[in-house]
Short mmCIF file of C-alpha atoms and ligand atoms in Angstrom, two decimals:
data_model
loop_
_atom_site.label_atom_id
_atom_site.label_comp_id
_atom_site.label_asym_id
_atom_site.label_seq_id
_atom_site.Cartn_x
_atom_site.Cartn_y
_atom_site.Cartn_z
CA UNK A 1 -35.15 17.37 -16.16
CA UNK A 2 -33.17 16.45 -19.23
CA UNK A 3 -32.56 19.74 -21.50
CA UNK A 4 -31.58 21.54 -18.68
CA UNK A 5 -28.34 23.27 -18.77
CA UNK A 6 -26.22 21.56 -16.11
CA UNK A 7 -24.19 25.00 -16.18
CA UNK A 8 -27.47 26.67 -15.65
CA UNK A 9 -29.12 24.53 -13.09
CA UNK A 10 -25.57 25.20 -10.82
CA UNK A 11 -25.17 28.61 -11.48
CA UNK A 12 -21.57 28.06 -12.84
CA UNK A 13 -20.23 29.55 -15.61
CA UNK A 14 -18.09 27.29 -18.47
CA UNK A 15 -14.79 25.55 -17.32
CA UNK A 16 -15.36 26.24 -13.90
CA UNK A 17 -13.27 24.51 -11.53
CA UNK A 18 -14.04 21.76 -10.01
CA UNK A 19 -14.33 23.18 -6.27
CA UNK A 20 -16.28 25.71 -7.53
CA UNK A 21 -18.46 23.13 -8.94
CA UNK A 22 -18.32 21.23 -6.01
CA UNK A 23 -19.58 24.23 -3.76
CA UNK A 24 -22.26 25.60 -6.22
CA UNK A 25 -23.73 21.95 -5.97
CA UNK A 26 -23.47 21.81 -2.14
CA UNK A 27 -25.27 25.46 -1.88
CA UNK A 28 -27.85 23.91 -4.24
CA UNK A 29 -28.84 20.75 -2.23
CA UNK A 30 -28.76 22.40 1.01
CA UNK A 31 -31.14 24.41 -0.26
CA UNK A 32 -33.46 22.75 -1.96
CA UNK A 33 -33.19 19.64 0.05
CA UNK A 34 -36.40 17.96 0.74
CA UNK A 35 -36.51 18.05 4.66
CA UNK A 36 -36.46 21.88 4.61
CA UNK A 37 -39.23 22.36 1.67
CA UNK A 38 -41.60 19.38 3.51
CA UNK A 39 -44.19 18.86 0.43
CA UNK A 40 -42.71 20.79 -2.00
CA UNK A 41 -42.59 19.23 -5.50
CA UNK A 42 -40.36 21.62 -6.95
CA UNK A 43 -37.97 21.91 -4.58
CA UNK A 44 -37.12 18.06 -4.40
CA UNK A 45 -36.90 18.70 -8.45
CA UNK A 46 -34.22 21.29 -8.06
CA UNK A 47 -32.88 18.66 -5.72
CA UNK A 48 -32.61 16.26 -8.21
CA UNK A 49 -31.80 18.43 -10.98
CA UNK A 50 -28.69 19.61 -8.93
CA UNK A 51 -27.41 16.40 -8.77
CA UNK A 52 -27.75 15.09 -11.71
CA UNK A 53 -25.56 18.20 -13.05
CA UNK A 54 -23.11 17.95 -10.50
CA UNK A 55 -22.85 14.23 -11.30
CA UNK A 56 -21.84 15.23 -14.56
CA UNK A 57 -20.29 18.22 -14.26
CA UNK A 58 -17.37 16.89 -11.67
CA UNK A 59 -16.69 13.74 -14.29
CA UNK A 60 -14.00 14.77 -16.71
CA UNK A 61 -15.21 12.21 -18.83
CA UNK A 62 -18.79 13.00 -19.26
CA UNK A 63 -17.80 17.00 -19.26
CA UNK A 64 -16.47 16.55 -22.05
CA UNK A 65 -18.70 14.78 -23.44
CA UNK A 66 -21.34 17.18 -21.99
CA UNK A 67 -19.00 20.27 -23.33
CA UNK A 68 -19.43 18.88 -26.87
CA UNK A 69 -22.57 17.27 -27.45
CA UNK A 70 -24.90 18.04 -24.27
CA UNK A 71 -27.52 15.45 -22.91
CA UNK A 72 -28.04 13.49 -26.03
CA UNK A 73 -24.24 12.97 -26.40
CA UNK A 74 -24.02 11.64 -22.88
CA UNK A 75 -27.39 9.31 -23.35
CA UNK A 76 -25.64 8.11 -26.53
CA UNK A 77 -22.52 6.87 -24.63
CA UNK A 78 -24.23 5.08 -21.83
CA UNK A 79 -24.15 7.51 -19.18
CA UNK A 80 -27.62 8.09 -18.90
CA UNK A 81 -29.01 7.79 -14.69
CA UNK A 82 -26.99 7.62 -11.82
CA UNK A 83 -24.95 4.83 -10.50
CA UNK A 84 -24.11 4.17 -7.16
CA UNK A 85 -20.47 6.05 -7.16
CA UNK A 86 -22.09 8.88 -7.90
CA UNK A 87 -24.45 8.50 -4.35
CA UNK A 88 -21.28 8.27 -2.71
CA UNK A 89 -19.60 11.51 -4.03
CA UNK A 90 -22.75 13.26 -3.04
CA UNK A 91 -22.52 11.48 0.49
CA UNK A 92 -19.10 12.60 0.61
CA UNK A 93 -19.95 16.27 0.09
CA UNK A 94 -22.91 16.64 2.19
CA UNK A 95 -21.71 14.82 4.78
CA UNK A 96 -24.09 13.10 7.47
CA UNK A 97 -26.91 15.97 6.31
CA UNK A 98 -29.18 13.14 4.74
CA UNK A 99 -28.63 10.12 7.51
CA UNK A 100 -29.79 7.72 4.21
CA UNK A 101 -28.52 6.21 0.93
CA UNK A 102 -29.20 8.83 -2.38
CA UNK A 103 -30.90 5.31 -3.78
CA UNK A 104 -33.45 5.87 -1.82
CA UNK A 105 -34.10 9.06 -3.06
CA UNK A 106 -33.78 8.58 -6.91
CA UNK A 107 -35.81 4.70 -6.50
CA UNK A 108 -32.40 3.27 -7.78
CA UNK A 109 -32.16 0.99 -4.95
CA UNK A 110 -35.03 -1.71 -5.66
CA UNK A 111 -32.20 -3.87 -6.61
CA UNK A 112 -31.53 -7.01 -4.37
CA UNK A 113 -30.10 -5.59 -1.26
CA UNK A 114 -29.25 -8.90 0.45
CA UNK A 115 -25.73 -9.88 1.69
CA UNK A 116 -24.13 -11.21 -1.12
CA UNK A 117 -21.47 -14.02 -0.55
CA UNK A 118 -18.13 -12.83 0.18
CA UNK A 119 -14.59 -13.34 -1.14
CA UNK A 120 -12.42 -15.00 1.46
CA UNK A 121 -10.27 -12.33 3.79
CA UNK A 122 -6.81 -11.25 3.32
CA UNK A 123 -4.48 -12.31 5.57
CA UNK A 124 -1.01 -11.15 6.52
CA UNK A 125 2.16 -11.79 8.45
CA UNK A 126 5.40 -11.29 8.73
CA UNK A 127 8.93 -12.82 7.98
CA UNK A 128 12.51 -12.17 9.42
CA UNK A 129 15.00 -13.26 6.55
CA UNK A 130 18.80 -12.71 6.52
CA UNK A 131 20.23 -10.14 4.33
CA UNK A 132 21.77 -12.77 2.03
CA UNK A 133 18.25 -14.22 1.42
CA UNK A 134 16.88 -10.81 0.77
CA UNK A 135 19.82 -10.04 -1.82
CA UNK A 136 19.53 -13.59 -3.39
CA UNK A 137 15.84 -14.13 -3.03
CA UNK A 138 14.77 -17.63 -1.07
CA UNK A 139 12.33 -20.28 -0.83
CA UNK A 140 10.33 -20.34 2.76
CA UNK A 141 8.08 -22.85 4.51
CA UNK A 142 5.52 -21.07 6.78
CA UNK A 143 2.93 -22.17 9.10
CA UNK A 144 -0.49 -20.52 9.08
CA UNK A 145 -3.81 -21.43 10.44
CA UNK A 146 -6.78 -19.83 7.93
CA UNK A 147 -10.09 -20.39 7.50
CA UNK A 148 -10.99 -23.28 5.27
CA UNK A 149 -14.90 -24.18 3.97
CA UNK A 150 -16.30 -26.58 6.47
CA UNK A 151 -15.93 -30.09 5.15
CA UNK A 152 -19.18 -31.33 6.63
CA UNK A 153 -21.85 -28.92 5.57
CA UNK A 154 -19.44 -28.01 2.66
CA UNK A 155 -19.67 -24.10 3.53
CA UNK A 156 -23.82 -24.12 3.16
CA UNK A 157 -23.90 -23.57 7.52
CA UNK A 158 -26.90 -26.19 6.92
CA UNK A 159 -26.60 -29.22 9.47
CA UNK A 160 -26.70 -31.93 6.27
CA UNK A 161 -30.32 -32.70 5.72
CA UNK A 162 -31.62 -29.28 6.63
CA UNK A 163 -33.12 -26.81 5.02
CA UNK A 164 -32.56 -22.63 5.26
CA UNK A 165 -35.80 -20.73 5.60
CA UNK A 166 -36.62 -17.71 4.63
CA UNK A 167 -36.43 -14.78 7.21
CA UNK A 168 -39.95 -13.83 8.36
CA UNK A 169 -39.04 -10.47 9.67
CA UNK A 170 -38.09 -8.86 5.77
CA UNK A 171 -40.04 -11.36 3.84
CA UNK A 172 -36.75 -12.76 2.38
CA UNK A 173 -35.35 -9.11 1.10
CA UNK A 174 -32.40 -8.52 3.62
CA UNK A 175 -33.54 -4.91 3.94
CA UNK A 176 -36.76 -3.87 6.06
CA UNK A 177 -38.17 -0.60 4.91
CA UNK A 178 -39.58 2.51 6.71
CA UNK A 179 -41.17 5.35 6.27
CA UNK A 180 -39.47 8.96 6.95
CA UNK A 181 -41.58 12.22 5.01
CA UNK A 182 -41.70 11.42 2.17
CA UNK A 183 -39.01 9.11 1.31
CA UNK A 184 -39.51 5.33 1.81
CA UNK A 185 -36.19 4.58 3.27
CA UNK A 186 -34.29 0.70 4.36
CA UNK A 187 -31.94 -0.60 6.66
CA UNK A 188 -30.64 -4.04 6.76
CA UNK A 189 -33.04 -6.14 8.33
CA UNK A 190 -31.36 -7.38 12.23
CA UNK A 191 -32.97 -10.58 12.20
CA UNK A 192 -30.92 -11.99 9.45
CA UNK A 193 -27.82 -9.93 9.08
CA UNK A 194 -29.35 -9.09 5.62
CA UNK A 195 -29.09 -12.35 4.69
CA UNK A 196 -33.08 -12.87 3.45
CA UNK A 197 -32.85 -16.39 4.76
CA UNK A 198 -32.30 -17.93 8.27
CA UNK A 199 -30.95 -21.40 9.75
CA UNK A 200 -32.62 -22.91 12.09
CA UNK A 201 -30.21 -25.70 12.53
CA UNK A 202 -27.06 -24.64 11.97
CA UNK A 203 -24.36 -27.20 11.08
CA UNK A 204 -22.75 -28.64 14.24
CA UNK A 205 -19.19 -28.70 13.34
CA UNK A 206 -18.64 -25.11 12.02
CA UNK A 207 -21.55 -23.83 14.39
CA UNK A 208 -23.18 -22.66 11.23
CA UNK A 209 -20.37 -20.20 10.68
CA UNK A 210 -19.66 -22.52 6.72
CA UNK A 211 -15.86 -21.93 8.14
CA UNK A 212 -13.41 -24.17 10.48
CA UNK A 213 -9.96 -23.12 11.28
CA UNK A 214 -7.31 -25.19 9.66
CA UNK A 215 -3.44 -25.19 10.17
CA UNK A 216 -1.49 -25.81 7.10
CA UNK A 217 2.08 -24.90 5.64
CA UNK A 218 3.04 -23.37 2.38
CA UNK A 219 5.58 -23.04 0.33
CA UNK A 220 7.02 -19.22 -0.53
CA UNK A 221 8.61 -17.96 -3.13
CA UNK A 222 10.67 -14.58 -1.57
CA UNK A 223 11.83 -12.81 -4.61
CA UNK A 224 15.39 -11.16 -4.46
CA UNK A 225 15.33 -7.38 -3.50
CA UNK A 226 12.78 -7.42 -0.79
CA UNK A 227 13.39 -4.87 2.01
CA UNK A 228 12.02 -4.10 5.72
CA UNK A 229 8.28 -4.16 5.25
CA UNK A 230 8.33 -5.04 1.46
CA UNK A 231 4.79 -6.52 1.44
CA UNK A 232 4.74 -9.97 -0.87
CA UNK A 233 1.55 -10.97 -2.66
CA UNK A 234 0.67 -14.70 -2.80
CA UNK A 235 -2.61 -14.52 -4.83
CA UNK A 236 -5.40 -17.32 -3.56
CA UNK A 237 -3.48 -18.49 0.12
CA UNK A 238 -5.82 -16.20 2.48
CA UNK A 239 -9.07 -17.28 4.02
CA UNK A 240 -11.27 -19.83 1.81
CA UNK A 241 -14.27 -17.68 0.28
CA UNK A 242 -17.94 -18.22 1.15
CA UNK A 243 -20.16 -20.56 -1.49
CA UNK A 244 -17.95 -20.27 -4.41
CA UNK A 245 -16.07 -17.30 -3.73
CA UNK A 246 -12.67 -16.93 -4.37
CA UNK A 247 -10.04 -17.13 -1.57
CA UNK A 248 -8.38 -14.06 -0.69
CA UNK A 249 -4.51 -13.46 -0.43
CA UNK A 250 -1.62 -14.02 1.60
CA UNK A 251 0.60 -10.91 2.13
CA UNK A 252 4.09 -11.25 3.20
CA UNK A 253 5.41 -8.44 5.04
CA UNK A 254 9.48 -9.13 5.13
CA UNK A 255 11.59 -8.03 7.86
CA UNK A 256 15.87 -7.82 7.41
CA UNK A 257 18.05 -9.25 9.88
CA UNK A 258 20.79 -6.89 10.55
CA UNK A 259 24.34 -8.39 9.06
CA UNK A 260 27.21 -8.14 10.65
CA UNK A 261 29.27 -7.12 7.48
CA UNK A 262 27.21 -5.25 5.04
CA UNK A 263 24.54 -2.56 5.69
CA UNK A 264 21.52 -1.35 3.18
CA UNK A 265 20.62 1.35 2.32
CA UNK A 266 17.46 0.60 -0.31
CA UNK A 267 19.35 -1.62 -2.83
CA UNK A 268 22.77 -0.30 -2.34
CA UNK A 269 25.59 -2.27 0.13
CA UNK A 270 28.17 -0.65 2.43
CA UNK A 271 31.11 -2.46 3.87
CA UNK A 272 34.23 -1.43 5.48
CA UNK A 273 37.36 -3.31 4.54
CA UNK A 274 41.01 -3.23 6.52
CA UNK A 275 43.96 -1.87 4.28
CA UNK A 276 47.31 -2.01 5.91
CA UNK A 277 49.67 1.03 5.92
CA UNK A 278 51.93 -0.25 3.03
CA UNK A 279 49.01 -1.39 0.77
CA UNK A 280 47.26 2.00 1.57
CA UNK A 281 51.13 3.76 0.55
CA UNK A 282 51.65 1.50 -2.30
CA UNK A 283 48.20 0.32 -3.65
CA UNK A 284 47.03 -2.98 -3.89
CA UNK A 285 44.46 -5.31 -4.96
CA UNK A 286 42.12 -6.65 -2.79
CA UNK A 287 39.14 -9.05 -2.85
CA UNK A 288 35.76 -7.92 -1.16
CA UNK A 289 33.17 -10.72 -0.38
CA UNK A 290 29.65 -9.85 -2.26
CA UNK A 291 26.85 -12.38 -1.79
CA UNK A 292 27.35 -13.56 -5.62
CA UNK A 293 30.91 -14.31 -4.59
CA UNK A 294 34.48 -12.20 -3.78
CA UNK A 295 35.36 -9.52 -6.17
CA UNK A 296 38.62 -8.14 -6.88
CA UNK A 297 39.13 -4.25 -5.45
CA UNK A 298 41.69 -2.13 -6.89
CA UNK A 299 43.04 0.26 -4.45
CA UNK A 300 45.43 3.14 -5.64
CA UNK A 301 48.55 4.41 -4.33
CA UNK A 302 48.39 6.85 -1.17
CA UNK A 303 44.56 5.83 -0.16
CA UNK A 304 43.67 7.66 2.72
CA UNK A 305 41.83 5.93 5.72
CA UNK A 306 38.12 6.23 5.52
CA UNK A 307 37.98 6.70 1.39
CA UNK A 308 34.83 4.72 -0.06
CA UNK A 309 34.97 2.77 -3.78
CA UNK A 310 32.06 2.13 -5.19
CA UNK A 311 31.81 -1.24 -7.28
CA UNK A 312 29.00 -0.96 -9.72
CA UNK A 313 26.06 -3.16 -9.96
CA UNK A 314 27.26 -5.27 -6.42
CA UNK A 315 24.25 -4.51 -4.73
CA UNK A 316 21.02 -5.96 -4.25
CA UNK A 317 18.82 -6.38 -6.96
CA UNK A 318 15.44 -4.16 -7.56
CA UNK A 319 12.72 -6.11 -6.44
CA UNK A 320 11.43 -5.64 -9.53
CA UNK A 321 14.39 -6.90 -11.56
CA UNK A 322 15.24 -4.30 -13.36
CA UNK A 323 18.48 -2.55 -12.24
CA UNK A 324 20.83 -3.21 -9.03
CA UNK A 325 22.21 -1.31 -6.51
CA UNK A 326 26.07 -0.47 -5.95
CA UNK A 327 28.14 -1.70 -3.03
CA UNK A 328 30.18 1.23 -1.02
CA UNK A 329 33.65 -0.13 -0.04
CA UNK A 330 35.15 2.35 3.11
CA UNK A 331 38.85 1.38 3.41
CA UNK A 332 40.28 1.83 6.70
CA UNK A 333 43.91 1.63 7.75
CA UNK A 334 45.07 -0.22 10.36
CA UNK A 335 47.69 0.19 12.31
CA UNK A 336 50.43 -2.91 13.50
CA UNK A 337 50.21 -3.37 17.33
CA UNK A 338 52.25 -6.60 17.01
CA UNK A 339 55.53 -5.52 14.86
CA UNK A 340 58.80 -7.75 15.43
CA UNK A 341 62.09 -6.00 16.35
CA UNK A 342 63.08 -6.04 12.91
CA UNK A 343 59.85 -4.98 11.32
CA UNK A 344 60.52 -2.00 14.10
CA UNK A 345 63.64 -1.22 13.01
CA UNK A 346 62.70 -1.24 9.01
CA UNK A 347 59.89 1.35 10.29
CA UNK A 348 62.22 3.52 12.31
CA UNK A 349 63.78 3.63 9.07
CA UNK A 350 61.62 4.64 7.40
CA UNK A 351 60.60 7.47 9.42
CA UNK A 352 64.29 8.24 9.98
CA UNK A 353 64.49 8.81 5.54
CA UNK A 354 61.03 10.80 5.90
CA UNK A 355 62.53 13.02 8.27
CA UNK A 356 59.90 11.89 11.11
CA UNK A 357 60.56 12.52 14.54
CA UNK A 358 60.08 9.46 16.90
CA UNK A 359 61.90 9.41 20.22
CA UNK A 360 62.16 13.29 20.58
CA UNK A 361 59.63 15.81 20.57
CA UNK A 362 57.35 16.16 17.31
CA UNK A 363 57.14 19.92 16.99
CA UNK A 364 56.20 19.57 12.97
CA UNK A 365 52.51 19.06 13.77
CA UNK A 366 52.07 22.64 15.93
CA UNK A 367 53.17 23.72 12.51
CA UNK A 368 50.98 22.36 10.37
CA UNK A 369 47.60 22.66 12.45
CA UNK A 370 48.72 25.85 13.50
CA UNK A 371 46.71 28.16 10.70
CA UNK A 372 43.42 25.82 11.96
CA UNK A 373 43.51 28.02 15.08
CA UNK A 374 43.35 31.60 14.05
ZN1 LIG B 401 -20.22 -26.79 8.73
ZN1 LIG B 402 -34.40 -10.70 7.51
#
């Protein structure tokens, strides 16, 4: 098939896009697929033609390649046959239409099918730290119970002295394969999980599982800046890994306690602080708790109730380091339920010099609301 023009073979002109390319190629297989042309030679080699065009065509990479120097340019950068990926875009496109791997088709498959060992699992959980620990960053003990390699058969399953043997149903491959038309097609084989091989005495304290559940504790290290559901990679704490696999990870998925004083809102802080009325009248300075200690506010003269200052850079930390969040300071004036007689009288005062009504009838505020309701 090589010299073909991929452009050709899929009936698309230059720099078409790739849905266009993807549909052309879908048009193509359907028709030329092999279970509606039963025998036909040249049919299953438009089949294959279309493929290997589409496989090249929906690449940026080997377009361009492709675009400048055709099939010899691709063969001379390695991208000569199909690899697996590719069977799965195809899979992708056509859906369920096929029911079996494209390795089957294109003989790519004769590789070793059986189960490979795995890489230990992932595992998960959660932790509830206080605000202050999310803000500062902490150090956490945590219990866990994982899978660790059985001790006694050392993660072979083999009862110690015992030998695996190879499974008789697949001859050892993992896969048993069938015919279907034309195509010689495999599933993995039931008897051994795809394993090739078989136990027949499994070791007696994993129950030839090669795993036994362990509790153990570890020690965490919570970065600063973590927020609800901030997930926390330890690399090499999940499940222990079969033969000599690796262990997986740990994630740590962080939950905030509420605080009582300060809320967040990503990395910045809000608080609301009391200001009395004289300090709001005559300005003041005040100190504001942060969790790297109290820092001085400076409030101006004739603050209103409910105004917010911002101080810079008193927030919680990016998790990854790099900048910090502000911290939102709402004053709100309080007013004395508890004065003395004198403190009275210096207030009535007060109002007296500000021309404020007290023990007759305000009318002053009809007036000034008044244009509000027309
Ligand atoms: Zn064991
Ligand atoms: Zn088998």
């Amino acid at each position: 098939m090589a010299g073909k023009d991929f452009y050709e073979v899929l009936g698309v002109p230059l720099g078409a896009a790739p849905e266009e390319i993807k549909k052309a190629y879908r048009r193509a297989a359907l028709k030329h697929h092999p279970d509606r042309n039963p025998g036909n030679k040249e049919a299953e080699e438009r089949f294959k033609e279309a493929a290997e065009a589409y496989s090249v065509l929906i690449d940026p990479d080997k377009k361009a390649v492709y675009d400048q120097y055709g099939s010899d340019g691709l063969r001379s950068q390695g991208y000569s046959g199909f690899d697996s990926s590719v069977f799965e875009d195809f899979e992708d496109i056509l859906g369920n239409f096929f029911g079996f791997s494209f390795g089957d088709l294109f003989g790519t498959a004769e590789r070793n099918r059986r189960r490979q060992p795995e890489r230990g699992r992932d595992l998960a959980l959660e932790m509830e730290i206080s605000l202050e620990e999310a803000a500062l960053g902490v150090e956490k003990e945590i219990k866990l119970t994982r899978h660790e390699k059985c001790s006694s058969c050392n993660g072979s399953k083999l009862r110690p002295g015992s030998r695996k043997s190879v499974c008789p149903a697949c001859q050892g491959r993992g896969q048993i394969r069938y015919q279907q038309g034309f195509f010689t097609l495999s599933r993995t084989c039931s008897h051994c999980r795809g394993a090739g091989e078989i136990i027949a005495s499994p070791c007696g304290e994993c129950q030839g599982t090669g795993m036994i559940k362990e509790k153990t504790s570890l020690k965490i290290k919570i970065p600063a800046g973590m927020d609800n559901g901030t997930r926390l990679r330890v690399p090499g704490e999940g499940e222990a890994g079969e033969k000599d696999m690796p262990r997986g990870d740990l994630y740590v998925i962080t939950r905030i306690r509420k605080h009582a004083f300060f809320e967040r809102e990503k990395n910045d802080l809000s608080c609301e602080v009391p200001l009395s009325f004289a300090q709001a009248a005559l300005g003041a300075r005040i100190e504001v708790p942060t969790f790297e200690g109290n820092e001085v506010l400076k409030i101006p003269p004739g603050v209103q109730s409910g105004e917010v200052f911002r101080l810079k850079g008193k927030g919680i930390r990016d998790v990854d380091g790099r900048r910090k969040g502000d911290l939102y300071v709402k004053v709100i004036v309080t007013t004395p339920a508890d004065l003395t007689k004198e403190q009275k009288s210096l207030l009535l005062k007060l109002a007296e010099l500000r021309g404020e009504t007290i023990d007759d009838v305000d009318k002053s505020v009809v007036l000034k609301v008044r244009n509000l309701f027309h």
